[in-house]
Short mmCIF file of C-alpha atoms and ligand atoms in Angstrom, two decimals:
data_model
loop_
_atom_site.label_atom_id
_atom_site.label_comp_id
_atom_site.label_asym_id
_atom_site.label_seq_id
_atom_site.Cartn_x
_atom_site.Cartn_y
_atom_site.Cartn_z
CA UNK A 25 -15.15 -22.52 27.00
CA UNK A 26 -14.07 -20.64 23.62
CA UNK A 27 -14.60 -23.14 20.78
CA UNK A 28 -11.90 -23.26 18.43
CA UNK A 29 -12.64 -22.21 14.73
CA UNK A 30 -11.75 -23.90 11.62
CA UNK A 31 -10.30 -20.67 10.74
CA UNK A 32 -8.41 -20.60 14.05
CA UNK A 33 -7.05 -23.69 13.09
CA UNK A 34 -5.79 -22.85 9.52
CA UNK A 35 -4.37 -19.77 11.23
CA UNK A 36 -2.46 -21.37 13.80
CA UNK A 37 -1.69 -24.08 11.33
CA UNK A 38 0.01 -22.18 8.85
CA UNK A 39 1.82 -18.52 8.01
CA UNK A 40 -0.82 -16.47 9.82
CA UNK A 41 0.40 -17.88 12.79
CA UNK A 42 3.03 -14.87 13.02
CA UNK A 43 -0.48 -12.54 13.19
CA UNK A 44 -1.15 -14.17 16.16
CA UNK A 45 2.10 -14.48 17.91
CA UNK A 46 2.53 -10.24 17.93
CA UNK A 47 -1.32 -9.55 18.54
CA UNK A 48 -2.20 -8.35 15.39
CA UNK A 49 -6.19 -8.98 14.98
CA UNK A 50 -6.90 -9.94 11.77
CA UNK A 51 -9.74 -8.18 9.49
CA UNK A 52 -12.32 -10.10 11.46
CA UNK A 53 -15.66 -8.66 9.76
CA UNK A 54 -14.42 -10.16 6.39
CA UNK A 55 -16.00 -13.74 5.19
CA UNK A 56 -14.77 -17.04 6.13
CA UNK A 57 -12.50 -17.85 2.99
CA UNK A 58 -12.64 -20.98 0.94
CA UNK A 59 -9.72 -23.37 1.65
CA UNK A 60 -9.08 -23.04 -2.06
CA UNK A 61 -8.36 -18.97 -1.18
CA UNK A 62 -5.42 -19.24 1.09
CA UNK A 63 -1.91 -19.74 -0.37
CA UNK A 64 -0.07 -23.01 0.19
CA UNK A 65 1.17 -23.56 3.76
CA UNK A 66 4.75 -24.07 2.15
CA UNK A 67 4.91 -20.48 1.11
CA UNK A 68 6.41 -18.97 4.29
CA UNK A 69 5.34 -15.18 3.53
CA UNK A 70 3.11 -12.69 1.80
CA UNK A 71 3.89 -10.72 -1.06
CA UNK A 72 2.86 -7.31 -0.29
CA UNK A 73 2.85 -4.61 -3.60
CA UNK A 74 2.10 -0.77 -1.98
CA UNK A 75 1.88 1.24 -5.07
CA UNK A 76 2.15 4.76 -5.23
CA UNK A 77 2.38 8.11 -7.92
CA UNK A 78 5.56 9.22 -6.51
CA UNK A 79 8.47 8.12 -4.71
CA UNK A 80 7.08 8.84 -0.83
CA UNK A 81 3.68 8.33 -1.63
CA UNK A 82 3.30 4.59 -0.16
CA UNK A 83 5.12 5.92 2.42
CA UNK A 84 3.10 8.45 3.78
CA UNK A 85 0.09 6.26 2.77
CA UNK A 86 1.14 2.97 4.34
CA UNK A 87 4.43 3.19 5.95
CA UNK A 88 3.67 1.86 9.15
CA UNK A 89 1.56 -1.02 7.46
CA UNK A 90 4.38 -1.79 5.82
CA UNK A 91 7.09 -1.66 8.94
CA UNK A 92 4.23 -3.93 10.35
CA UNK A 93 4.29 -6.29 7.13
CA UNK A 94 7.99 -6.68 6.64
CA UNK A 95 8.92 -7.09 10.57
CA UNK A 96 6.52 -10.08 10.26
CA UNK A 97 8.87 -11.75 7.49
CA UNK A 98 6.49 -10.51 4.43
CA UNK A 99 8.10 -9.37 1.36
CA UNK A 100 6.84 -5.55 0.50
CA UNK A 101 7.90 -4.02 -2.66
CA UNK A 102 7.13 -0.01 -2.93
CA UNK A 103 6.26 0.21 -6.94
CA UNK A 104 6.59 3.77 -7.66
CA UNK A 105 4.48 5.22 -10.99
CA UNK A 106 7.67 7.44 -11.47
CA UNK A 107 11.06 8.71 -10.26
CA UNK A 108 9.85 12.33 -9.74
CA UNK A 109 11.60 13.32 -12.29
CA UNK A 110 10.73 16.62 -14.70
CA UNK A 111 12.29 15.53 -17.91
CA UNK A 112 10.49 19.20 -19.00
CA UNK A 113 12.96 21.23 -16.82
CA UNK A 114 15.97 19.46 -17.89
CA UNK A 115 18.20 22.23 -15.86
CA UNK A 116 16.41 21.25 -12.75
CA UNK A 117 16.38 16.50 -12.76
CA UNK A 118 15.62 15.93 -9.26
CA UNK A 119 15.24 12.06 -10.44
CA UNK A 120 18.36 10.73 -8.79
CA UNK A 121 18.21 12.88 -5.66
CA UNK A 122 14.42 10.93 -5.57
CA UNK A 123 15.16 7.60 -6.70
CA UNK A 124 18.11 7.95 -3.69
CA UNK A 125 15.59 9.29 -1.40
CA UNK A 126 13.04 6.44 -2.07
CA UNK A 127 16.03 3.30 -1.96
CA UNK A 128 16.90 5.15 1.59
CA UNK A 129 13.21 5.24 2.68
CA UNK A 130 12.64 1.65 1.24
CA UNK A 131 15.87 0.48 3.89
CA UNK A 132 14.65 2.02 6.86
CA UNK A 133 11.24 -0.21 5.99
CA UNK A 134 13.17 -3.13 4.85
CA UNK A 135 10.95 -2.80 1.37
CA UNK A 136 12.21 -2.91 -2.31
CA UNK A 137 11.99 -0.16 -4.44
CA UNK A 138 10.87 -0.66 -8.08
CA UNK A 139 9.94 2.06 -10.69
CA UNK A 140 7.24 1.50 -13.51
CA UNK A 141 9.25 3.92 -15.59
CA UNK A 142 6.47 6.83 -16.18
CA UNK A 143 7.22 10.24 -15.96
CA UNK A 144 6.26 12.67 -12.99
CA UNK A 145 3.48 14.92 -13.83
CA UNK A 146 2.54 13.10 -17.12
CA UNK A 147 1.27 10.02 -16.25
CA UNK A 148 -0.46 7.95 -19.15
CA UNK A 149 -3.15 5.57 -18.96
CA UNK A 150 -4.03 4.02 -22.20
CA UNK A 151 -3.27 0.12 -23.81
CA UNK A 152 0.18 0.10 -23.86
CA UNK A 153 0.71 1.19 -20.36
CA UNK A 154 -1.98 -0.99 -19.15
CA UNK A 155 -0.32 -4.00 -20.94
CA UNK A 156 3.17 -3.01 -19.59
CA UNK A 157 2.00 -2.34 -15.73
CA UNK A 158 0.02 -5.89 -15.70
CA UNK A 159 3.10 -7.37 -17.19
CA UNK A 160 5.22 -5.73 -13.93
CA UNK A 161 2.40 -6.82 -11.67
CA UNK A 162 2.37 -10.01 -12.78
CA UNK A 163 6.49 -10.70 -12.62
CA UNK A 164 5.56 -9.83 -8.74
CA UNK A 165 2.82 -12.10 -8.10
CA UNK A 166 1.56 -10.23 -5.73
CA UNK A 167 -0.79 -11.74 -2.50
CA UNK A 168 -1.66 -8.13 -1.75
CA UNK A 169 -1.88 -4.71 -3.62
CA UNK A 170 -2.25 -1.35 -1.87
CA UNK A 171 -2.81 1.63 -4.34
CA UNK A 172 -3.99 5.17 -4.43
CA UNK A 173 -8.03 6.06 -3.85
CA UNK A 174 -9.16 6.78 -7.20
CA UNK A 175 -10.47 10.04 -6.48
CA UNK A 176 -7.79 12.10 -5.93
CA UNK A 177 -6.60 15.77 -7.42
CA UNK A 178 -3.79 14.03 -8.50
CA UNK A 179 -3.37 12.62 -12.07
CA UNK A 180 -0.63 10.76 -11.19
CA UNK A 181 -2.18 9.22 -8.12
CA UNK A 182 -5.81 8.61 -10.42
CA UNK A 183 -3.12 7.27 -12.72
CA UNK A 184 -1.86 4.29 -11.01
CA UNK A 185 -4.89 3.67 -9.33
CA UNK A 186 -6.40 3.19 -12.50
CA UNK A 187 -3.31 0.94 -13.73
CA UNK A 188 -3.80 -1.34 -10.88
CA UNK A 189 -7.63 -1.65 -11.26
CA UNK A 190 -6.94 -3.14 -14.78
CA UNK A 191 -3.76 -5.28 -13.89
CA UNK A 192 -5.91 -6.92 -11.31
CA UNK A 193 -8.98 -7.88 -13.33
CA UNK A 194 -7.03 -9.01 -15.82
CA UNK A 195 -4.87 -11.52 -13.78
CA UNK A 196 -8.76 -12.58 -12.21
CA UNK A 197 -8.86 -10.67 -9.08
CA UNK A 198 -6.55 -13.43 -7.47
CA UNK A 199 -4.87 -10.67 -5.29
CA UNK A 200 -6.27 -8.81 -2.22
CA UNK A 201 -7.08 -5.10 -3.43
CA UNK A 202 -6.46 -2.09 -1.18
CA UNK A 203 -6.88 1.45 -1.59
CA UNK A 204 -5.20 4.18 1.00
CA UNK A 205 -5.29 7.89 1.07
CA UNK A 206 -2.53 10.23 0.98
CA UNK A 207 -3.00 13.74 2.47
CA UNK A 208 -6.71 13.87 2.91
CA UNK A 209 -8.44 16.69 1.88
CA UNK A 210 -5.36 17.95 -0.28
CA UNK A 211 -5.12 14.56 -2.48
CA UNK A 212 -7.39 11.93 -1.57
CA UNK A 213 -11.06 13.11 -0.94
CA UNK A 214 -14.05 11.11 -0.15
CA UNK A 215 -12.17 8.30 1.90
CA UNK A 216 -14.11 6.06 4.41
CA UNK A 217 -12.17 3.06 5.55
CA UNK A 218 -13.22 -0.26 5.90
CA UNK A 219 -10.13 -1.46 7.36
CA UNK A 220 -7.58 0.14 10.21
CA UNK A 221 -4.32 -1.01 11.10
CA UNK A 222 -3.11 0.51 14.31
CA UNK A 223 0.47 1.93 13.33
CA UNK A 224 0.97 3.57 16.82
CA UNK A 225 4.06 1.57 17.51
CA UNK A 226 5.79 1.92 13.66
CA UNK A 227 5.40 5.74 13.63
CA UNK A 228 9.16 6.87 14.41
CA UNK A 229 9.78 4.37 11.30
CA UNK A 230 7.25 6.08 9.69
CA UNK A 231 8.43 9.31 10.04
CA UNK A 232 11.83 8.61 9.13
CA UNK A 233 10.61 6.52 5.92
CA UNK A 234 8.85 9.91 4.92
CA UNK A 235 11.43 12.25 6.17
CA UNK A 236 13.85 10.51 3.79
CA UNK A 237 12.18 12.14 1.44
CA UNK A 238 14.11 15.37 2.32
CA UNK A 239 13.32 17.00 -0.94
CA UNK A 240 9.91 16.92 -0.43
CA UNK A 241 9.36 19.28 2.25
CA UNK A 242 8.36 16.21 4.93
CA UNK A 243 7.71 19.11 7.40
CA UNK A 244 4.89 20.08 5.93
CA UNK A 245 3.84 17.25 4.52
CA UNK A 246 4.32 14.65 7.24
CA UNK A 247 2.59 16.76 9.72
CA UNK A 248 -1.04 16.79 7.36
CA UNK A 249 -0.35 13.05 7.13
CA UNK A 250 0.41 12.51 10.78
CA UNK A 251 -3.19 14.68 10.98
CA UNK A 252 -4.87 12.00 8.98
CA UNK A 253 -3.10 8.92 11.08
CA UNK A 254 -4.44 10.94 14.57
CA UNK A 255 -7.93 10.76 12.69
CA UNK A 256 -8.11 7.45 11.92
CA UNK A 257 -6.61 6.55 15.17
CA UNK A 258 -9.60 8.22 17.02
CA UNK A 259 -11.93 6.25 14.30
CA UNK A 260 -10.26 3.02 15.39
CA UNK A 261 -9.67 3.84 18.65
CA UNK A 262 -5.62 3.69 18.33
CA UNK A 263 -3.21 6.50 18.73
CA UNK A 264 -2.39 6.92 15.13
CA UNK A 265 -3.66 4.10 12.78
CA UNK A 266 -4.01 4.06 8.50
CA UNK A 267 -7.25 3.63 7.26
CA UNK A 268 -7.73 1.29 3.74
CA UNK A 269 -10.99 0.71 1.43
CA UNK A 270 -11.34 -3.14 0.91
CA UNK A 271 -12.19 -3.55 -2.56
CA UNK A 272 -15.43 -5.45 -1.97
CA UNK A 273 -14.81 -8.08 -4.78
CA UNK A 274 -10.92 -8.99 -2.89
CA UNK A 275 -10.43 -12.11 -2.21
CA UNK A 276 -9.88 -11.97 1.62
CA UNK A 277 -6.19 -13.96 2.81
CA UNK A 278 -7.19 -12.82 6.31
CA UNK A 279 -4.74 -10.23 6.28
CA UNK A 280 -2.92 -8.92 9.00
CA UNK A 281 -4.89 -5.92 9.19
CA UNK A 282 -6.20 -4.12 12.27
CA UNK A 283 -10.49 -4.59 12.66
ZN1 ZN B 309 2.10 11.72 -4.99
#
């Protein structure tokens, strides 16, 4: 006879009972959390914060995490680091045809954009920018952050990552930390998961979330990151799945995240 966990309980008790009802297997190998971890059972959702450099970014990265978040009721924001604008080239603003592109993305989804206001290409890290992202992160109250792998030939991806990092030791590591990779090899390098989520069923939402980024040749670029999604899929033994680095200090909300 299968004996029935306290966690079980908890789960079916409260909001991860949605995990449940749609199969989704929780991160299993994670520690039993401390009743004083999980959020009140009156708060009917997660807030889920997927950060990325550029508009598209969390997309690529995450998108079919975050079709899987949001159909489950969760509330996803996609915080971009900028609008992917070039305020150098001033005959050549792509910001509005981006910010468009990302609002259209964010629909198909069902996320909300937001913008931390930087500028594409010269992303700054110092104390004022590390005071003014933990003041964003902190209006958001996030449950959950996803964000860039540090290493990354990408300033603006290292950029955010880095941003992040501080916001979340300075509001005490109360939020579960995430890192995902973004055209492996080309961007992120040195990326071994921890966690999988099998995104098998999200990718035509996926691929629509990225190809509404039409400025940003999604041929090319969705078919490296559809590349990466077949990898981790044979890794996790899924079709296509996205593979994330648990931060191993996260507090663990037994998320609904593949094993
Ligand atoms: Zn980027």
């Amino acid at each position: 006879m299968k004996t029935i966990s306290r966690r079980d309980l908890l789960t079916k008790a409260s909001w991860f009972g949605t995990t449940f009802a749609v199969g989704l297997p929780l991160a299993a190998k994670a520690a039993e959390p401390a009743q004083s971890q999980l959020p009140p059972a009156t708060k009917p959702s997660l807030k889920v914060v997927v950060t990325g450099g550029h508009p598209g970014d969390p997309e690529y990265g995450c998108g079919g995490t975050v079709a899987r978040y949001t159909d489950l009721g969760h509330d996803v924001v996609l915080l971009y680091l900028n609008k992917g604008e070039w305020t150098d080239r001033p005959s050549y603003d792509p910001g509005p045809v981006r910010v468009a592109e990302a609002k259209k993305a964010c629909e198909i989804l069902k996320a909300r954009p937001l913008f931390a206001g930087q500028i594409d290409g010269k992303a700054i890290v110092d104390a004022a920018h590390y005071h003014q992202f933990h003041q964003l992160l902190e209006a958001e109250q996030p449950n959950v952050v996803f964000t860039h792998w540090p290493i990354d030939n990408h300033p603006d991806h290292r950029a955010i990552s880095l941003l992040v990092y501080e916001a979340w030791l300075r509001m005490g590591k109360k939020f579960a930390l995430y890192y995902y990779e973004v055209s492996n090899g080309e961007d992120t390098l040195q990326f071994a998961p921890t966690h999988y989520v099998d995104v098998t069923a999200m990718e035509p939402r996926k691929r629509s979330a990225c190809y509404a980024h039409a400025s940003q040749s999604p041929d090319k670029f969705y078919a490296l990151q559809e590349m990466v999604a077949k990898m981790r899929g044979l890794e996790s033994g899924h079709k296509q799945a996205e593979g994330y680095i648990r931060h191993v200090q996260s507090p663990d909300f037994q998320l609904p995240l593949a094993s």
